PDB file of C-alpha atoms in Angstrom:
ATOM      1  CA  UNK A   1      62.860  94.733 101.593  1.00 67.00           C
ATOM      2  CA  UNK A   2      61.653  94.982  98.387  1.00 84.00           C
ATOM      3  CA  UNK A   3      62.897  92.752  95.303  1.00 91.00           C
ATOM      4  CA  UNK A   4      64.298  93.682  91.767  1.00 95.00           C
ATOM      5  CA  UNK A   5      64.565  90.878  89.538  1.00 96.00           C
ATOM      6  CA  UNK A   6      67.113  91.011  86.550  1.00 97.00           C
ATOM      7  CA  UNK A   7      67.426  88.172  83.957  1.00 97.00           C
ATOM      8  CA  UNK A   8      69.381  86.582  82.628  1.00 97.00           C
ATOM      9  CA  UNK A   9      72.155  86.991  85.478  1.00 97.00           C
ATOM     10  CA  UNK A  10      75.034  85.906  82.417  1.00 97.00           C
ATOM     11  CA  UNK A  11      74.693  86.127  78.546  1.00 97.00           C
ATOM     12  CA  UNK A  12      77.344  85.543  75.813  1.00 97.00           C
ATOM     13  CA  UNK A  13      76.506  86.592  72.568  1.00 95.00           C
ATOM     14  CA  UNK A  14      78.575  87.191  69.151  1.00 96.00           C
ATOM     15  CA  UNK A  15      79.348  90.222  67.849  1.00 97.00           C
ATOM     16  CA  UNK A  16      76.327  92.322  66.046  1.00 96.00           C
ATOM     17  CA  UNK A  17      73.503  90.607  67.700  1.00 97.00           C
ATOM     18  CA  UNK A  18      70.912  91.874  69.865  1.00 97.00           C
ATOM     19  CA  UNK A  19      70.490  90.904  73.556  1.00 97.00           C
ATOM     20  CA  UNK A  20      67.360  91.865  75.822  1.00 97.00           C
ATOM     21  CA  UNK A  21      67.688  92.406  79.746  1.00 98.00           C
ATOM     22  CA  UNK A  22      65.202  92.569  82.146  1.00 97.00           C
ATOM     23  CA  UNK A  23      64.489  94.555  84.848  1.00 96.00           C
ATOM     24  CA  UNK A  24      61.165  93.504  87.276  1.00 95.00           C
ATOM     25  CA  UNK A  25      60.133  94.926  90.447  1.00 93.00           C
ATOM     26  CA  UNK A  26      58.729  92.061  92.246  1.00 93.00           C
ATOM     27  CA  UNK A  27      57.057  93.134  95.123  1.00 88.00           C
ATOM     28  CA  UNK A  28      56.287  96.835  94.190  1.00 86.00           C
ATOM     29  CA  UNK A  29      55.342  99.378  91.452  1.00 87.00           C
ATOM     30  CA  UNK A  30      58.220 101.331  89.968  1.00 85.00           C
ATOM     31  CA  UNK A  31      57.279 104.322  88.296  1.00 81.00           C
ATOM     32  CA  UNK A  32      60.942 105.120  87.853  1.00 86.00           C
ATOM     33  CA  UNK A  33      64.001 102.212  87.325  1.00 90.00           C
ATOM     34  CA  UNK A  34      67.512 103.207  86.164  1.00 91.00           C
ATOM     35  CA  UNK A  35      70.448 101.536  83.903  1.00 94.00           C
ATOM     36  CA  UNK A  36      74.091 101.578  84.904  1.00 94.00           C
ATOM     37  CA  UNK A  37      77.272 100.006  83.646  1.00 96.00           C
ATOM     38  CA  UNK A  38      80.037  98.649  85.602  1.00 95.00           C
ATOM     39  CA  UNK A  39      83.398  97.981  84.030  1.00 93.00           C
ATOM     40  CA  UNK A  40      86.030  95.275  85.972  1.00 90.00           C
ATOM     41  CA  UNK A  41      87.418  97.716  89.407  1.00 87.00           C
ATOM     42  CA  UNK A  42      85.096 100.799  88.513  1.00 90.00           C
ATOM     43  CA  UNK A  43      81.985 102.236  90.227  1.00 90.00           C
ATOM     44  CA  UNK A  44      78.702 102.301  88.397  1.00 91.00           C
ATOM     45  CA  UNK A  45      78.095 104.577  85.519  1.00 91.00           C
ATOM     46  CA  UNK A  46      74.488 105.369  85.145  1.00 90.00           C
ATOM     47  CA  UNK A  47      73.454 105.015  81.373  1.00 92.00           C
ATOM     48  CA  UNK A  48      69.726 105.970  81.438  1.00 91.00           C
ATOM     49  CA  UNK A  49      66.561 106.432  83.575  1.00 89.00           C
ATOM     50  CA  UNK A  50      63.548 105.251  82.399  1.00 88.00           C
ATOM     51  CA  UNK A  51      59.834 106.058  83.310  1.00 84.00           C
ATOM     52  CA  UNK A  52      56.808 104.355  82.859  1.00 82.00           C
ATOM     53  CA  UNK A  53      55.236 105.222  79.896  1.00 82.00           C
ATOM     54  CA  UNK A  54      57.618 107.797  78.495  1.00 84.00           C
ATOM     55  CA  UNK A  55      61.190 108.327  76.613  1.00 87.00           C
ATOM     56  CA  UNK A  56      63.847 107.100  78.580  1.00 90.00           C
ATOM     57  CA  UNK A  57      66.554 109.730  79.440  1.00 90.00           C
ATOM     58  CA  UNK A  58      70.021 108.833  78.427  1.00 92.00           C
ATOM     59  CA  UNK A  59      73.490 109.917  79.801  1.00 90.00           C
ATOM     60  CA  UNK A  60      75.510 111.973  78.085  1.00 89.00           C
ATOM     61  CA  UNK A  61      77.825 109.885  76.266  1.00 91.00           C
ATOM     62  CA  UNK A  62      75.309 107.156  75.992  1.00 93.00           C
ATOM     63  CA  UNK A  63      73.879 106.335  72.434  1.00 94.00           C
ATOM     64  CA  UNK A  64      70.777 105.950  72.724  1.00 92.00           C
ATOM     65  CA  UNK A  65      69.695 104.399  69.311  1.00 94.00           C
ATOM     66  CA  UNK A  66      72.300 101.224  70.943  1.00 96.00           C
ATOM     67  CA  UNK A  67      71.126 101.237  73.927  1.00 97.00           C
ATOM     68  CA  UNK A  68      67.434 100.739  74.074  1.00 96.00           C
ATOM     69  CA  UNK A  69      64.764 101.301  76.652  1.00 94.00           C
ATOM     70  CA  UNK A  70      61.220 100.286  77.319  1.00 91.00           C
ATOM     71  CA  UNK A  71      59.736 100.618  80.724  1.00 88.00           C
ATOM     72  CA  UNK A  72      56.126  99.678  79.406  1.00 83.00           C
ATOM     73  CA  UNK A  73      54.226  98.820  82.665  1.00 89.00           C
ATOM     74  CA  UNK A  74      55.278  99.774  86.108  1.00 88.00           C
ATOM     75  CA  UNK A  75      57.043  96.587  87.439  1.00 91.00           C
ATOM     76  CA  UNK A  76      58.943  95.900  83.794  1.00 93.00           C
ATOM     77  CA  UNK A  77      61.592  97.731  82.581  1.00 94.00           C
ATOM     78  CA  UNK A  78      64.139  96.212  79.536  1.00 96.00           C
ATOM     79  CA  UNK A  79      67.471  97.397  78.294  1.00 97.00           C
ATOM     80  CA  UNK A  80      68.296  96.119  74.500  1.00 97.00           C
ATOM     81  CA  UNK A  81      71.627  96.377  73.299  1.00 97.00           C
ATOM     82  CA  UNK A  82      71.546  96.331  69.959  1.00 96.00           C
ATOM     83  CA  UNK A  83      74.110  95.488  67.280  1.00 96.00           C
ATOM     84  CA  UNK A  84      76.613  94.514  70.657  1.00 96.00           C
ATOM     85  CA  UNK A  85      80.123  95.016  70.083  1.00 96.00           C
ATOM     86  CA  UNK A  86      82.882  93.285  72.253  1.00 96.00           C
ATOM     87  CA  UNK A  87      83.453  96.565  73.659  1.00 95.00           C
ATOM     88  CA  UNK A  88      79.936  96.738  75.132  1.00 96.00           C
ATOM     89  CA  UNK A  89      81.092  93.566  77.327  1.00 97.00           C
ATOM     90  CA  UNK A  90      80.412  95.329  80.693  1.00 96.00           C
ATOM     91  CA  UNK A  91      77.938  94.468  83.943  1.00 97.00           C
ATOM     92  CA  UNK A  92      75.080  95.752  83.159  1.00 98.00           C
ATOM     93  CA  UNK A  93      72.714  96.479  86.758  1.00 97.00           C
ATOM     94  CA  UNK A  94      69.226  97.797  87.011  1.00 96.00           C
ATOM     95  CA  UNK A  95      67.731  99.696  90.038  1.00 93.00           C
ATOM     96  CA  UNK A  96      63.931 100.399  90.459  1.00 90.00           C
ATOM     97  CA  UNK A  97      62.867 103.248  92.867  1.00 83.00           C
ATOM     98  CA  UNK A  98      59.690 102.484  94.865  1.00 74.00           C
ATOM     99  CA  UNK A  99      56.530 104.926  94.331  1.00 67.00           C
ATOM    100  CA  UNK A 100      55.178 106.010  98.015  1.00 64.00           C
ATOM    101  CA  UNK A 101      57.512 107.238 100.759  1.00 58.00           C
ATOM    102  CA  UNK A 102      60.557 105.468  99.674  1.00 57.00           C
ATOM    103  CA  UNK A 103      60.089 107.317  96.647  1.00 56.00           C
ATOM    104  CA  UNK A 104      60.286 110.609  98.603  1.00 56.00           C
ATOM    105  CA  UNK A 105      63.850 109.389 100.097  1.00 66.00           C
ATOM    106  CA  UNK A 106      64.862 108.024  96.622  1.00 71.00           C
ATOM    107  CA  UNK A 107      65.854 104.791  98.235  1.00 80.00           C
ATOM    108  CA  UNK A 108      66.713 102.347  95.150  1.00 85.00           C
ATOM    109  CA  UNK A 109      66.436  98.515  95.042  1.00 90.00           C
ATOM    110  CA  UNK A 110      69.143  97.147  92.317  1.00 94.00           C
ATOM    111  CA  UNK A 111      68.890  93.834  90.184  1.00 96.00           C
ATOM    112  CA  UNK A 112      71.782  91.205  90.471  1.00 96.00           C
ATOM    113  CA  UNK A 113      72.928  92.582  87.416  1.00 97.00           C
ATOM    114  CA  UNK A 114      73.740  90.697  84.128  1.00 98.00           C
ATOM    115  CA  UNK A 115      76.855  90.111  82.929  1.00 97.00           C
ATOM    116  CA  UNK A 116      77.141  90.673  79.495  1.00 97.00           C
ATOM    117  CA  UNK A 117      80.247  89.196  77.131  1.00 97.00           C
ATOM    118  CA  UNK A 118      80.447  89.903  73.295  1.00 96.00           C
ATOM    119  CA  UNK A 119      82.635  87.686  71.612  1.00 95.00           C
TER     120      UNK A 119
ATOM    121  CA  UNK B   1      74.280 116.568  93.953  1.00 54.00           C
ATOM    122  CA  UNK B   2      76.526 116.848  96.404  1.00 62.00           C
ATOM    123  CA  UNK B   3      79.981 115.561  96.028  1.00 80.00           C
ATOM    124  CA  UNK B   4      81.136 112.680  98.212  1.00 89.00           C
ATOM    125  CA  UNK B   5      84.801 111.806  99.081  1.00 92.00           C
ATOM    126  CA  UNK B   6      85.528 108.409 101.431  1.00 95.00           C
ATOM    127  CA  UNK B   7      88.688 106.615 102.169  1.00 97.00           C
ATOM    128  CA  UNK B   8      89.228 103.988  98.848  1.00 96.00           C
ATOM    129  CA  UNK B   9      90.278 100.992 101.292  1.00 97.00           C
ATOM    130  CA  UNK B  10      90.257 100.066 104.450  1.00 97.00           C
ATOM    131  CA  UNK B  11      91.139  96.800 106.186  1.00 97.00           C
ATOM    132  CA  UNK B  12      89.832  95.098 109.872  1.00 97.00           C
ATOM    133  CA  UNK B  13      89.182  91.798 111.236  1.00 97.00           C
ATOM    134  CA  UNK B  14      86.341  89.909 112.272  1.00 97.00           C
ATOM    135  CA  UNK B  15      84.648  90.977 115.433  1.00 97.00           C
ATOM    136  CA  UNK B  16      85.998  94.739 115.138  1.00 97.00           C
ATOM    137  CA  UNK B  17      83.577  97.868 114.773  1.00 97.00           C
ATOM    138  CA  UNK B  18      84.212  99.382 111.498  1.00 98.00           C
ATOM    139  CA  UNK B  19      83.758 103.282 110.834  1.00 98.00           C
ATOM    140  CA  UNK B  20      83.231 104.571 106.993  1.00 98.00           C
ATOM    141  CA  UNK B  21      83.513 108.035 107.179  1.00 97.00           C
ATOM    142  CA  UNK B  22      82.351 110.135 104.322  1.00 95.00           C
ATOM    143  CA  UNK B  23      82.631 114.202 103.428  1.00 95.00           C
ATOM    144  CA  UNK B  24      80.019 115.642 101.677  1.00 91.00           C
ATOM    145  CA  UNK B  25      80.770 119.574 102.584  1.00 92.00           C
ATOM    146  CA  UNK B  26      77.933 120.882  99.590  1.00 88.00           C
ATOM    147  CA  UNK B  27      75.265 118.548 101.101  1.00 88.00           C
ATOM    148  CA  UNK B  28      72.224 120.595 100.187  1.00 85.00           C
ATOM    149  CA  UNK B  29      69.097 121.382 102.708  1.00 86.00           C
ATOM    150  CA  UNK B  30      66.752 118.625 101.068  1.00 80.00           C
ATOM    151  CA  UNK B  31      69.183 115.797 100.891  1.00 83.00           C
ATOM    152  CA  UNK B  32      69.604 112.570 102.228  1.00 86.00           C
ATOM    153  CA  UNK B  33      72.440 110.459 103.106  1.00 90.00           C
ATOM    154  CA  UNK B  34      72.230 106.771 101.811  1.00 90.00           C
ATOM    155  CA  UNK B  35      74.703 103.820 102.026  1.00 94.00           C
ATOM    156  CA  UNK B  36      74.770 100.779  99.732  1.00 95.00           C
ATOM    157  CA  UNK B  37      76.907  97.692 100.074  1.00 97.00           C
ATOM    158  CA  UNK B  38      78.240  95.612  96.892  1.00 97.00           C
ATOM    159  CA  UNK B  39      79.863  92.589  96.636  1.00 96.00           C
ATOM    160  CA  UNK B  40      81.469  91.245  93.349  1.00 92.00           C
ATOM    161  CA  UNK B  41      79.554  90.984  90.547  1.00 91.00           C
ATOM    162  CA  UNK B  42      76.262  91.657  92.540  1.00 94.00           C
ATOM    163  CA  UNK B  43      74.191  95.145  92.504  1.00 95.00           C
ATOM    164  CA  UNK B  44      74.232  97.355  95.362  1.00 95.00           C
ATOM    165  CA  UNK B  45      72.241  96.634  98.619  1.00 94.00           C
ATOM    166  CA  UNK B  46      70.836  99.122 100.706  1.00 92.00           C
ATOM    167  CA  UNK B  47      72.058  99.288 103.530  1.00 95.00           C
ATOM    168  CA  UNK B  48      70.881 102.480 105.743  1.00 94.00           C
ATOM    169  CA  UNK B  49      69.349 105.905 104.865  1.00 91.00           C
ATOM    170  CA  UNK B  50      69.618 109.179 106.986  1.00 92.00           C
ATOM    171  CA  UNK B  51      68.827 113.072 106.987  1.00 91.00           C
ATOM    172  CA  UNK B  52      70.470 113.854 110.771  1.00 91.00           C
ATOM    173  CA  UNK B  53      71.369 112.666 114.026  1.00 90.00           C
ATOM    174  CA  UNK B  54      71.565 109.088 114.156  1.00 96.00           C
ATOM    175  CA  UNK B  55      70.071 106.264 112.238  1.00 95.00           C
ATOM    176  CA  UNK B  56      70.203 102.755 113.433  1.00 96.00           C
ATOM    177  CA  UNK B  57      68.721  99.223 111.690  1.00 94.00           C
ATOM    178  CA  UNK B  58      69.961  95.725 112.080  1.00 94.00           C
ATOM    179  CA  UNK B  59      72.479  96.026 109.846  1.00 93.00           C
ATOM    180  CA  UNK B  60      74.178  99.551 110.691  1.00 97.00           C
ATOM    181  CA  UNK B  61      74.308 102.723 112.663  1.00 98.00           C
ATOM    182  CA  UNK B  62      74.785 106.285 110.544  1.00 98.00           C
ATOM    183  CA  UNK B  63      76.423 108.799 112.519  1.00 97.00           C
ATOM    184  CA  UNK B  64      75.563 112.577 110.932  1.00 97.00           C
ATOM    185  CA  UNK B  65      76.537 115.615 113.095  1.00 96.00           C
ATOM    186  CA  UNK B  66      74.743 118.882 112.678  1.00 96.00           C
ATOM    187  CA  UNK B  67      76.165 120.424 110.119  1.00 95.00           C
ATOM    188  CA  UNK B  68      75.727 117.497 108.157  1.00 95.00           C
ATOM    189  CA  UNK B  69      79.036 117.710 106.112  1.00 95.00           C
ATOM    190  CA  UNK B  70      80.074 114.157 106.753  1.00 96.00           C
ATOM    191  CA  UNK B  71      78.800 110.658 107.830  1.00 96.00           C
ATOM    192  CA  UNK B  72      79.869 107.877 109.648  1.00 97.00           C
ATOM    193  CA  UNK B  73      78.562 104.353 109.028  1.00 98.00           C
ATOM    194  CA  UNK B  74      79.095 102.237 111.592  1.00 98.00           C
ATOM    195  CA  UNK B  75      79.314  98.184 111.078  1.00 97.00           C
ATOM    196  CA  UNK B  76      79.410  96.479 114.573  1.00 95.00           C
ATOM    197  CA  UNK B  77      81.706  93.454 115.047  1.00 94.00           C
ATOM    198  CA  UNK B  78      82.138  92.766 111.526  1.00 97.00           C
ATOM    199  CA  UNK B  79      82.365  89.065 110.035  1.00 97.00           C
ATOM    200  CA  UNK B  80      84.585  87.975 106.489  1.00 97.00           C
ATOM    201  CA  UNK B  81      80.939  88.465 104.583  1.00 96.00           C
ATOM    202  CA  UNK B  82      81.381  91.934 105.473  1.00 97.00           C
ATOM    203  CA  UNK B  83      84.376  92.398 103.097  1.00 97.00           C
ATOM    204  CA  UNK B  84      82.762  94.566 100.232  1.00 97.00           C
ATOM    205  CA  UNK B  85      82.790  97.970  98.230  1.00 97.00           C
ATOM    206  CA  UNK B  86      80.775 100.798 100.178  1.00 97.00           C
ATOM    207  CA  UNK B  87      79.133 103.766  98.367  1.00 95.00           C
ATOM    208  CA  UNK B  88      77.838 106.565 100.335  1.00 93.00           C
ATOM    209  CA  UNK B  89      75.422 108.814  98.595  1.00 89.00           C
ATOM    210  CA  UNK B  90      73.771 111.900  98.394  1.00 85.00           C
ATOM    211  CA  UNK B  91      71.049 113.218  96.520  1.00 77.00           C
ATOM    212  CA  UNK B  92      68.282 115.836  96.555  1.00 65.00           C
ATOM    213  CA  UNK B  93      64.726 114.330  95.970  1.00 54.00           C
ATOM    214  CA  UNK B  94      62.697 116.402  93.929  1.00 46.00           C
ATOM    215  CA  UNK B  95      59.641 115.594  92.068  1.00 37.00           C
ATOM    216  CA  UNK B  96      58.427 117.356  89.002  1.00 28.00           C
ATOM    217  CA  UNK B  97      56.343 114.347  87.476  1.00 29.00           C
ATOM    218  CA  UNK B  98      58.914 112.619  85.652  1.00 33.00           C
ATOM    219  CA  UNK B  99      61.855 113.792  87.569  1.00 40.00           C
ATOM    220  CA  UNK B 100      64.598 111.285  88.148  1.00 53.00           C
ATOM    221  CA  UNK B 101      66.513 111.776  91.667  1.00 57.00           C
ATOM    222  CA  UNK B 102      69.622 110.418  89.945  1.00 64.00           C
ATOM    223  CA  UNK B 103      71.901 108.211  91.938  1.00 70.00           C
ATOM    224  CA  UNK B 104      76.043 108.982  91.349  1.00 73.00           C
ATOM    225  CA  UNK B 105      77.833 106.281  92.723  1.00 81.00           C
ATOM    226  CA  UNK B 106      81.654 107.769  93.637  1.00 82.00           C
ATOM    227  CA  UNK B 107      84.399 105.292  93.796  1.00 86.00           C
ATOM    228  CA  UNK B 108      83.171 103.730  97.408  1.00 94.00           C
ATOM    229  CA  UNK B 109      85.216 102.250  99.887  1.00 97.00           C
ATOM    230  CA  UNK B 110      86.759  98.841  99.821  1.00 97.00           C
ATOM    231  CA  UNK B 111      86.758  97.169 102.837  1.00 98.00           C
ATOM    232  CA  UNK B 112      88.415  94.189 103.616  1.00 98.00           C
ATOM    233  CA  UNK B 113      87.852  91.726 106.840  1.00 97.00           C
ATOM    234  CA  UNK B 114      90.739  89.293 107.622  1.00 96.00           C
ATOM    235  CA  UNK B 115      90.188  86.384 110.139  1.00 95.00           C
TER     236      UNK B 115
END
């Protein structure tokens, strides 16, 4: 099947840094990858979805001057949280949707997902 | 999107067939029925994908009947690796260019396999 990369898998940071995450699709081109959140017990919360070469579409609720996108080429996409607060400690997944006839059955490939802790 | 409701827990042991049904009664004509599989801190997995009838891969049957309100996925003879959170899904797959056939994950079932 095909293979979303995420890194890194674990980051701690302190409070009002900036931390980059990483999204690849390894084995296929991506034209569209996603963001979600996943507190401790709770189902995934997509943030934003992101396309190749244009503004990323955020959630409602989702602030999107914290929380930014790039999705520059079609196997990379990164998610920068910005100024990170210990309430932005969360799991933080990516998914990548394959272009061709997967696309057409919007089967999605997820990353391991990076867990992110804000001291 | 369609709105799915499955059980939040269920329990087996290994070697048993496990059934995941899940109700999706405002399924729409042009969408499809997909099943992921996640394990703690670990994204989703896909496990199986169908539109009607039945859908069978290595992994897992899908059981959809023809009015296509529900789903049953079907794990045969399941082991302790099986014990995970299991999201059914559906969603409508239109493309306008940048459209985004958005995923909603619901709460999933947890299953749990005891020895």
């Amino acid at each position: 099947g095909a293979v979303v990369s995420q890194h890194p898998s674990w980051v701690i940071c302190k409070s009002g840094t900036s931390v980059k995450i990483e999204c690849r699709s390894l084995d296929f081109q991506a034209t569209t990858m996603f963001w979600y959140r996943q507190f401790p017990k709770q189902s995934l919360m997509l943030m934003a979805t992101s396309n190749e070469g244009s503004k990323a579409t955020y959630e409602q609720g989702v602030e999107k001057d914290k929380f930014l996108i790039n999705h520059a080429s079609l196997t990379l996409s990164t998610l920068t949280v910005t100024s990170a607060h210990p309430e932005d400690s969360s799991f933080y997944i990516c998914s990548a949707r394959e272009q061709g006839w997967a696309r057409a059955k919007n089967i999605q490939y997820f990353g391991a997902g990076t867990r992110l802790s804000v001291l | 999107l369609a709105k799915t409701t499955q059980p939040i827990s269920m329990d087996s042991y290994e070697g048993q067939e496990v059934n995941i049904t899940c109700s999706h009664n405002n399924i729409a004509t042009n969408d499809y029925i997909t099943w992921y599989q996640q394990f703690p801190s670990q994204g989703p997995r896909f496990i199986i994908q169908g539109y009607k009838t039945k859908v069978t891969n290595e992994v897992a049957s899908l059981f959809i009947p023809a009015d296509r309100k529900s789903s049953t996925l079907s794990l045969p003879r399941v082991s302790l690796s099986d014990t995970a959170v299991y999201y059914c899904l559906v969603g409508d797959y239109k493309y306008y260019g940048g459209s985004q056939g958005n995923l909603i994950f619901g709460k999933g079932t947890k299953l749990s396999v005891k020895p």
